[in-house]
Amino acid sequence: MSISADGFLADGSDAFHATVGHALETSLGKALPQVEIRFEDLSITALLTVASKEGANELPTLLNHAKKTFLGLCRSKHSVTKTIVQPITGALTPGAMTLILGQPSSGKSSFMKALAGIFPTSKSVKINGAITYNGKTGPELHKRLPQFVSYTAQRDHHFHTLTVQETLEFAHQCCGGIVPPHVLAALTHGTPDENAEAKQIIEALYAVYPDVVVKQLGLNNCKNTIIGNAMLRGVSGGERKRVTVGEMEFGMKQVSLLDEISTGLDSAAAFDIVKAQQSATRHLKKTIAIALLQPAPEVFDLFDDVMIFNEGYVLYHGPRAAALDYFASLGFVCPPHRDVADFLLDLGTPQQDQYVVASTMSPPRLPSEYAALFQQSAIYNAMVSHVQSPMKESLVADTTNYMASTPQFHNSFAASVKFLIKRQLMVILRNRPFIISRIAMTLMMALLYSSSFYQMDPEMSQVVYGVIFQSLLFFIVAQIPILPSVMEHREIFYKQRDANFYSTVSYVLAHSVSMVPFAVVETIVFGNIMYWMAGFVNDSAAYWMYMLILFVMHFLFSAWFFFLGSVAPNLHVAKPMAMVSVLMFVLFGGFIIVKKDMSDWLVWIYWINPLSWVLRSLSINQYMAPEFQVAIYNNRDYSKVMPGAKTMGEVQLMMFDLDTDRAWIGYGILYLAGCYILFNTLSCIVLEVHRHGHEGHAAVSMSSSSTSTSSSATNSTDKMVTDDAIPNDDVDDAVYVEVPPTPQEGKGNNDLEVRSAVQPITLAFQNLGYSVPNPKKGEADLQLLTGVSGFALPGTITALMGSTGAGKTTLMDVIAGRKTGGKVVGDILLNGYQASDLAIRRCTGYCEQMDIHSESATFREALTFSAMLRQSSDVSTEAKLAFVEECLSMLELTSLGDTIVRG
């Protein structure tokens, strides 16, 4: 076998896994380490507050929030227990691959997160029942669980300026990068040749592991392309999803939980990925569960078991091959023309009526009825017997010999910091507009301040203090722009920290250290211009102390705003928090209001304010220089100006109630260093113990089968409690309400379909080409589209088909006029006429891959806004509103119409 990715995968993933698995098992003298997950009576519940009926349709407006807070203080509220996942018992066994099926918000994501040990719990959101891994509970494995169990999330969170290869190489480095020593030490039970071969194979695999993953996932053509996002062109949506899958493939993990990994993938790519997972299951004895929405028949057939969720209930959990016979016994038969997976997803919904056959028994209709019947089946009883049976001795031995010796993190603290600094610098340096604008701002503000107060008179202490204060204020405000990036990168941190890529402390420290280049450049540029042009004291010791204090201050306030970005739930909250903090720094900094003029009950703010310590240190540094330690300065005797002041410098300091001892300079630096450590420590604590979820407005109907009422007096604020995102904040504050149908003005019959008069348009495009400049200078442009021609007729639907990255989205972007860069050639025709940009925008609706919405709007409000602006004034308001309702019904969003899009 050639020691390269091509050599490992020359005969396909199946042969690759078979070779690696056989070599390792031969050298180990036993089967590879395995993990079996068992769960017994596992359920997830959330305690929610019931709103009053008169306030049922409560949106989180400022008025409603104030009203609910007031009413919450005046009267008690009832609470209900919402069961997100109903009690289930079962097991995921090694060497078997389980398909998890379920409609959105059915409970499957919450179930997988619970198994992975990353489900966010609180005093109001609880996981009940038992989950064991080879007989060990999650708390027993403590913080080492992510080293055995990986979870691939639905959402794709990546650094958009890093390439595919860089993203995967970083994940590989965080998972060790080299073969763990305890694994090499265990490869000694075969013959000398077998042991040597096993070590050679595993070491060679680790050396090229990122390349192997790239090739397995079909990312070779884009491995050097940045990932991109909604605002930056990068890889396609399907390729981004494959990066998400590949990121969690590293490390010798025995369990893989993959959540909706086929979203955005073509059927061939989805089959290849699932086929590779099946190969790993067979030959490496892994335990794999994959949640998919609509798997193709060939993908469905790859699985051993299937688990079906609906409204938190498990309708079936057992062999895939036995599923059709089981549901046939309940009176449901899958037609020959229907995919089995689609058939299974329709059960428990109104669509199930088409599958009912004549039977003596009444078929189940509700998910709870399906769950009750399944718990009476032989398949379920066999599963319960297995769960309650003793664990295999081999699995217990794996726990003792392998899992106990695995560390929480693969890398040392120093190595983690090194990798994180390297990545953070790459991210920063690739944001050229930010770097250029920041340097330009620093240079411009330094020149503006220093020229305005050119060679200031040291005897005018008000001017000197003002210049120092304004300089410090600039250094504070200049750190606020890091807030958006901190909050954007926070989601990536959550994902990678949950996977034990690195510790929280190493992440915070690396972020702080990566700001050194900025601190150095800005201190040198701004500090030098200000110091010499403004006319500060001509003393080398004072100059270097000035530069040092500015440098430390830069770090301090960078840490402060990093903390705000860590603790704030979103950017809309973080920015006001930042501005209020700046206001407090400024007011109690000792310049606008000097210390002696502050009230006794407010002066403590002055003493804890870092800005006051910096202002004091720089002022003493200026006026306690030898040049000003004289009684007579410019023919004026300062020893008689103020009692207790003997020199000109002391007089200037005492005028602003500042100390005159140079020791305060050292105290100031020490205090700044202490605050820097404090802010970073607080950031570590917040990031480690708190996860900001995707908050929203829950508008759900109460069901007697899933709720129990109790009385409690709690305040209420709206938060979303769904399958995909349970807020980490106390869910006592969530609102669980019954929302009546919202009457819409002008809406009549629910089945009414309103159609505006539409002019039929034939779209044609001929010889379309699209190219972008090559990042490698001197090389030809990259041709993304070449001579593409086609048409679409009125009354027809045209399917754009192709593998991920083939150019489908690029073609639609070009036709819709969404490409702002690069070169477009060819013709786009509407009814035979050359299409202008305005005509394209007026007659087309373009649904992009990225979901970009106004998060504070409800679904109905978002559609109403579009309906009002996209349709002409000839269409009546009633017709527009009716069309909104038709769209909600068509998209099956009627019940969620008054739910906020957020999250």
XYZ file of N, CA and C in Angstrom, residues 650-831:
546
model
N 4.178 68.760 40.266
C 3.259 68.408 41.345
C 2.024 69.307 41.328
N 2.228 70.572 41.015
C 1.092 71.498 40.940
C 0.103 71.043 39.867
N 0.615 70.688 38.683
C -0.258 70.280 37.588
C -1.034 69.011 37.938
N -0.407 68.098 38.633
C -1.082 66.858 39.023
C -2.130 67.099 40.093
N -1.791 67.916 41.058
C -2.715 68.149 42.171
C -3.938 68.945 41.741
N -3.806 69.705 40.664
C -4.962 70.434 40.161
C -6.091 69.486 39.749
N -5.726 68.280 39.317
C -6.727 67.284 38.935
C -6.839 66.169 39.973
N -6.406 66.507 41.197
C -6.543 65.569 42.323
C -5.862 64.240 42.019
N -4.657 64.307 41.421
C -3.886 63.106 41.112
C -2.701 62.992 42.056
N -2.290 61.757 42.308
C -1.152 61.516 43.166
C 0.132 61.942 42.468
N 1.150 62.208 43.271
C 2.420 62.681 42.713
C 3.558 61.685 42.890
N 3.273 60.523 43.462
C 4.298 59.507 43.669
C 4.429 58.655 42.407
N 5.668 58.522 41.915
C 5.894 57.741 40.700
C 5.547 56.264 40.896
N 5.433 55.804 42.117
C 5.071 54.410 42.370
C 3.702 54.084 41.781
N 2.849 55.114 41.643
C 1.517 54.872 41.086
C 1.585 54.434 39.621
N 2.676 54.725 38.944
C 2.825 54.228 37.567
C 2.917 52.706 37.592
N 3.743 52.185 38.482
C 3.860 50.734 38.607
C 2.566 50.100 39.088
N 1.904 50.776 40.052
C 0.630 50.253 40.528
C -0.383 50.188 39.375
N -0.353 51.207 38.537
C -1.285 51.232 37.406
C -1.050 50.076 36.453
N 0.228 49.798 36.128
C 0.535 48.687 35.217
C 0.104 47.361 35.840
N 0.374 47.210 37.133
C -0.034 45.978 37.815
C -1.548 45.830 37.835
N -2.253 46.944 38.046
C -3.715 46.877 38.062
C -4.251 46.520 36.680
N -3.667 47.105 35.625
C -4.090 46.777 34.271
C -3.849 45.304 33.980
N -2.707 44.792 34.405
C -2.407 43.377 34.199
C -3.405 42.507 34.957
N -3.753 42.928 36.174
C -4.738 42.177 36.949
C -6.110 42.173 36.290
N -6.521 43.340 35.755
C -7.805 43.411 35.054
C -7.792 42.553 33.790
N -6.651 42.553 33.107
C -6.521 41.723 31.905
C -6.713 40.245 32.256
N -6.088 39.812 33.317
C -6.244 38.420 33.756
C -7.685 38.158 34.193
N -8.286 39.121 34.895
C -9.665 38.965 35.364
C -10.630 38.837 34.195
N -10.518 39.715 33.205
C -11.445 39.682 32.075
C -11.302 38.377 31.294
N -10.070 37.936 31.095
C -9.870 36.672 30.381
C -10.391 35.491 31.198
N -10.229 35.564 32.508
C -10.755 34.501 33.365
C -12.273 34.449 33.286
N -12.906 35.617 33.316
C -14.365 35.661 33.194
C -14.810 35.127 31.833
N -14.063 35.441 30.790
C -14.386 34.917 29.459
C -14.312 33.399 29.450
N -13.277 32.859 30.087
C -13.126 31.400 30.159
C -14.310 30.770 30.878
N -14.709 31.374 31.980
C -15.816 30.817 32.764
C -17.114 30.849 31.958
N -17.382 31.992 31.326
C -18.625 32.130 30.560
C -18.654 31.145 29.394
N -17.569 31.062 28.640
C -17.534 30.173 27.485
C -17.594 28.705 27.884
N -17.054 28.395 29.044
C -17.017 26.997 29.477
C -18.368 26.513 29.993
N -19.053 27.348 30.760
C -20.261 26.872 31.459
C -21.546 27.280 30.766
N -21.494 28.198 29.812
C -22.727 28.717 29.227
C -22.693 28.610 27.715
N -23.785 28.151 27.147
C -23.937 28.099 25.700
C -25.150 28.927 25.320
N -24.915 29.927 24.475
C -26.031 30.747 24.006
C -26.755 29.984 22.914
N -28.020 29.643 23.179
C -28.786 28.883 22.205
C -29.418 29.781 21.179
N -30.222 29.152 20.311
C -30.946 29.902 19.274
C -32.307 30.248 19.839
N -32.409 31.457 20.364
C -33.651 31.836 21.010
C -34.706 32.204 19.984
N -35.916 32.015 20.375
C -37.017 32.366 19.490
C -38.308 32.464 20.269
N -39.414 32.513 19.558
C -40.725 32.640 20.202
C -41.473 31.348 19.972
N -41.806 30.663 21.023
C -42.496 29.393 20.911
C -43.993 29.613 20.931
N -44.661 29.140 19.934
C -46.114 29.199 19.889
C -46.597 27.786 19.617
N -46.861 27.032 20.673
C -47.187 25.623 20.535
C -48.442 25.308 21.303
N -49.128 24.294 20.885
C -50.375 23.910 21.545
C -50.096 22.877 22.608
N -50.842 22.964 23.706
C -50.649 22.035 24.806
C -51.350 20.728 24.503
N -50.686 19.656 24.880
C -51.234 18.314 24.722
C -51.244 17.636 26.056
N -52.339 17.072 26.402
C -52.458 16.431 27.698
C -51.538 15.258 27.831
N -51.154 14.667 26.729
C -50.272 13.520 26.790
C -48.852 13.876 27.077
N -48.498 15.111 26.887
C -47.090 15.479 27.043
C -46.863 16.571 28.046
N -47.898 17.027 28.738
C -47.711 18.102 29.684
C -48.328 17.757 31.014
N -47.777 18.339 32.042
C -48.354 18.236 33.371
C -48.268 19.592 34.009
N -49.331 20.011 34.643
C -49.432 21.381 35.124
C -49.102 21.462 36.597
N -48.359 22.470 36.935
C -48.074 22.766 38.331
C -48.063 24.263 38.489
N -48.137 24.712 39.699
C -48.196 26.156 39.939
C -46.845 26.656 40.331
N -46.457 27.753 39.745
C -45.193 28.392 40.096
C -45.293 29.849 39.753
N -44.543 30.651 40.472
C -44.528 32.084 40.208
C -43.204 32.431 39.589
N -43.190 32.541 38.296
C -41.956 32.840 37.587
C -42.214 33.917 36.576
N -41.198 34.686 36.316
C -41.302 35.691 35.276
C -41.215 35.000 33.940
N -41.712 35.625 32.906
C -41.730 34.981 31.605
C -41.177 35.895 30.543
N -40.295 35.315 29.758
C -39.830 35.944 28.533
C -39.827 34.879 27.470
N -40.054 35.291 26.236
C -40.233 34.326 25.170
C -38.922 33.712 24.747
N -38.937 32.378 24.660
C -37.777 31.668 24.152
C -38.247 30.446 23.400
N -37.472 30.044 22.427
C -37.829 28.913 21.594
C -37.370 27.632 22.242
N -38.243 26.651 22.335
C -37.869 25.334 22.830
C -38.248 24.345 21.745
N -37.277 23.936 20.964
C -37.520 23.039 19.856
C -36.535 21.896 19.909
N -36.659 21.027 18.916
C -35.763 19.893 18.839
C -34.335 20.318 18.585
N -34.143 21.298 17.720
C -32.794 21.634 17.293
C -32.081 22.586 18.215
N -32.785 23.343 19.019
C -32.102 24.337 19.841
C -32.857 24.549 21.126
N -32.308 24.059 22.211
C -32.879 24.304 23.526
C -32.051 25.386 24.171
N -32.644 26.520 24.559
C -31.848 27.592 25.125
C -31.177 27.161 26.403
N -29.989 27.661 26.614
C -29.246 27.311 27.810
C -29.725 28.100 29.007
N -30.383 29.218 28.740
C -30.894 30.008 29.832
C -32.032 29.246 30.500
N -32.443 29.705 31.681
C -33.492 29.004 32.412
C -34.759 28.968 31.578
N -35.277 27.767 31.374
C -36.466 27.644 30.556
C -37.717 27.883 31.379
N -37.536 28.162 32.682
C -38.682 28.650 33.441
C -39.231 29.903 32.759
N -38.352 30.634 32.105
C -38.734 31.909 31.516
C -39.360 31.753 30.142
N -39.462 30.516 29.647
C -40.059 30.331 28.336
C -41.569 30.452 28.427
N -42.203 30.687 27.308
C -43.660 30.814 27.267
C -44.215 29.663 26.452
N -45.151 28.952 27.027
C -45.751 27.783 26.401
C -47.234 28.080 26.271
N -47.681 28.399 25.102
C -49.018 28.978 24.955
C -49.804 28.258 23.881
N -51.087 28.455 23.925
C -51.975 28.027 22.858
C -52.259 29.235 21.986
N -51.904 29.143 20.725
C -52.083 30.278 19.827
C -53.287 30.023 18.932
N -54.300 30.832 19.019
C -55.455 30.658 18.140
C -55.101 31.112 16.736
N -55.828 30.665 15.743
C -55.565 31.131 14.379
C -55.649 32.649 14.312
N -54.669 33.229 13.677
C -54.632 34.689 13.585
C -55.535 35.150 12.447
N -56.581 35.895 12.741
C -57.453 36.368 11.657
C -56.719 37.370 10.796
N -56.834 37.204 9.508
C -56.164 38.094 8.573
C -57.212 38.899 7.819
N -56.903 40.137 7.679
C -57.827 41.047 6.995
C -58.039 40.591 5.567
N -59.296 40.483 5.201
C -59.598 40.150 3.827
C -59.488 38.696 3.500
N -59.218 37.846 4.508
C -59.055 36.428 4.206
C -60.397 35.729 4.323
N -60.792 35.011 3.313
C -62.044 34.296 3.351
C -61.819 32.823 3.539
N -62.303 32.014 2.591
C -62.160 30.565 2.659
C -60.691 30.188 2.740
N -60.377 29.190 3.628
C -58.988 28.758 3.783
C -58.435 28.139 2.514
N -59.329 27.578 1.690
C -58.867 26.912 0.480
C -58.748 27.875 -0.698
N -59.025 29.134 -0.448
C -58.977 30.109 -1.532
C -57.564 30.272 -2.043
N -57.388 30.214 -3.320
C -56.095 30.462 -3.935
C -56.221 31.723 -4.777
N -55.380 32.670 -4.468
C -55.424 33.931 -5.184
C -54.227 34.005 -6.105
N -54.447 34.253 -7.320
C -53.374 34.348 -8.286
C -53.408 35.711 -8.961
N -52.311 36.426 -8.896
C -52.219 37.685 -9.624
C -52.049 37.374 -11.104
N -52.466 38.304 -11.908
C -52.282 38.135 -13.342
C -50.791 38.105 -13.648
N -50.334 37.027 -14.231
C -48.911 36.839 -14.503
C -48.700 36.787 -16.009
N -47.779 37.576 -16.484
C -47.422 37.567 -17.890
C -46.488 36.393 -18.156
N -46.867 35.431 -18.997
C -45.974 34.293 -19.276
C -44.648 34.768 -19.865
N -43.570 34.238 -19.352
C -42.241 34.656 -19.807
C -41.410 33.416 -20.114
N -40.783 33.425 -21.252
C -39.847 32.371 -21.635
C -38.436 32.862 -21.358
N -37.729 32.094 -20.567
C -36.345 32.438 -20.225
C -35.415 31.623 -21.105
N -34.454 32.293 -21.705
C -33.443 31.600 -22.512
C -32.086 32.218 -22.222
N -31.064 31.393 -22.267
C -29.696 31.883 -22.093
C -28.793 31.141 -23.068
N -27.874 31.888 -23.639
C -27.051 31.352 -24.724
C -25.589 31.698 -24.493
N -24.759 30.663 -24.541
C -23.289 30.817 -24.428
C -22.896 31.619 -23.190
N -23.546 31.319 -22.065
C -23.202 32.016 -20.828
C -21.839 31.542 -20.334
N -21.041 32.495 -19.952
C -19.740 32.186 -19.358
C -19.489 33.079 -18.163
N -18.785 32.530 -17.185
C -18.486 33.308 -15.990
C -17.093 32.935 -15.503
N -16.258 33.934 -15.313
C -14.884 33.697 -14.861
C -14.531 34.674 -13.757
N -13.620 34.254 -12.913
C -13.146 35.098 -11.806
C -11.625 35.117 -11.856
N -11.013 36.183 -11.342
C -9.544 36.247 -11.336
C -8.944 35.099 -10.526
N -7.839 34.580 -11.021
C -7.131 33.517 -10.325
C -6.338 34.109 -9.161
N -6.500 33.546 -7.933
C -5.734 34.074 -6.795
C -4.234 34.001 -7.013
N -3.808 33.030 -7.823
C -2.380 32.911 -8.129
C -2.039 33.891 -9.244
N -1.263 34.879 -8.918
C -0.945 35.935 -9.874
C -0.201 35.371 -11.082
N -0.543 35.917 -12.232
C 0.132 35.505 -13.445
C -0.539 34.359 -14.164
N -1.555 33.749 -13.569
C -2.240 32.634 -14.198
C -3.585 33.089 -14.749
N -4.106 32.273 -15.690
C -5.361 32.631 -16.362
C -6.525 32.630 -15.378
N -7.587 33.379 -15.753
C -8.768 33.426 -14.907
C -9.375 32.038 -14.744
N -10.059 31.849 -13.620
C -10.761 30.588 -13.374
C -12.112 30.632 -14.065
N -12.363 29.677 -14.958
C -13.607 29.640 -15.709
C -14.609 28.764 -14.969
N -15.636 29.380 -14.386
C -16.634 28.639 -13.627
C -17.817 28.199 -14.471
N -18.132 28.939 -15.530
C -19.145 28.542 -16.506
C -18.569 28.737 -17.897
N -18.848 27.795 -18.787
C -18.301 27.890 -20.139
C -19.366 27.499 -21.159
N -19.811 28.458 -21.963
C -20.727 28.189 -23.068
C -21.998 27.467 -22.682
N -22.639 27.900 -21.612
C -23.868 27.236 -21.142
C -25.076 27.840 -21.848
N -25.912 26.992 -22.432
C -27.129 27.448 -23.114
C -28.313 26.622 -22.623
N -29.497 27.229 -22.626
C -30.688 26.515 -22.191
C -31.890 27.424 -22.192
N -33.033 26.883 -21.786
C -34.262 27.670 -21.755
C -35.215 27.068 -20.734
N -36.218 27.859 -20.356
C -37.290 27.414 -19.471
C -38.587 28.027 -19.972
N -39.610 27.191 -20.176
C -40.862 27.638 -20.767
C -41.911 27.903 -19.700
N -42.852 28.809 -19.984
C -43.948 29.051 -19.036
C -44.768 27.772 -18.830
N -45.219 27.561 -17.614
C -46.043 26.398 -17.326
C -45.271 25.117 -17.149
N -43.961 25.207 -17.130
C -43.132 24.011 -16.948
C -42.153 24.226 -15.801
N -41.637 23.121 -15.277
C -40.605 23.162 -14.244
C -39.351 22.522 -14.821
N -38.267 23.234 -14.770
C -36.991 22.735 -15.285
C -36.075 22.387 -14.123
N -35.555 21.182 -14.135
C -34.651 20.729 -13.069
C -33.210 20.990 -13.469
N -32.492 21.684 -12.616
C -31.058 21.867 -12.805
C -30.364 20.772 -12.013
N -29.729 19.854 -12.678
C -29.128 18.717 -12.000
C -27.618 18.716 -12.203
N -26.941 18.145 -11.236
C -25.492 18.057 -11.303
C -24.930 17.772 -9.923
N -23.723 17.261 -9.883
C -23.095 16.953 -8.606
C -22.765 18.247 -7.856
N -22.465 18.098 -6.586
C -22.107 19.260 -5.771
C -20.868 19.933 -6.349
N -20.964 21.247 -6.543
C -19.837 21.991 -7.100
C -19.812 22.010 -8.612
N -20.882 21.502 -9.252
C -20.888 21.443 -10.719
C -21.153 22.791 -11.363
N -21.739 23.731 -10.622
C -21.990 25.059 -11.172
C -23.454 25.430 -11.230
N -24.315 24.648 -10.574
C -25.758 24.945 -10.633
C -26.060 26.299 -9.999
N -25.538 26.498 -8.786
C -25.790 27.767 -8.094
C -25.151 28.930 -8.841
N -23.965 28.711 -9.392
C -23.290 29.772 -10.150
C -24.122 30.196 -11.348
N -24.705 29.215 -12.059
C -25.541 29.534 -13.211
C -26.756 30.357 -12.786
N -27.418 29.959 -11.711
C -28.593 30.710 -11.257
C -28.201 32.100 -10.761
N -27.047 32.204 -10.098
C -26.572 33.522 -9.672
C -26.375 34.451 -10.863
N -25.793 33.905 -11.935
C -25.538 34.720 -13.129
C -26.851 35.146 -13.773
N -27.790 34.201 -13.911
C -29.078 34.534 -14.542
C -29.837 35.559 -13.702
N -29.785 35.412 -12.376
C -30.516 36.323 -11.493
C -29.784 37.634 -11.272
N -28.603 37.792 -11.857
C -27.867 39.045 -11.727
C -27.276 39.269 -10.356
N -26.919 38.184 -9.660
C -26.406 38.301 -8.299
C -24.884 38.318 -8.234
N -24.215 38.172 -9.338
C -22.762 38.188 -9.320
C -22.251 39.624 -9.436
N -21.536 40.062 -8.418
C -21.019 41.432 -8.393
C -19.549 41.506 -8.786
N -18.898 40.360 -8.855
C -17.489 40.334 -9.244
C -17.299 39.357 -10.392
N -16.112 39.357 -10.972
C -15.840 38.455 -12.077
C -16.379 39.002 -13.392
N -16.318 38.169 -14.423
C -16.705 38.588 -15.771
C -17.783 37.649 -16.300
N -18.905 38.239 -16.740
C -20.021 37.470 -17.290
C -20.116 37.749 -18.782
N -20.205 36.695 -19.594
C -20.376 36.836 -21.047
C -21.572 35.996 -21.469
N -22.138 36.284 -22.633
C -23.286 35.547 -23.135
C -24.553 36.373 -23.071
N -25.640 35.756 -23.486
C -26.926 36.454 -23.589
C -27.962 35.801 -22.688
N -28.766 36.656 -22.040
C -29.925 36.213 -21.268
C -31.144 36.898 -21.876
N -32.131 36.090 -22.288
C -33.282 36.615 -23.022
C -34.561 36.337 -22.261
N -35.460 37.337 -22.247
C -36.799 37.192 -21.698
C -37.785 37.444 -22.830
N -38.533 36.377 -23.209
C -39.451 36.463 -24.353
C -38.741 36.962 -25.606
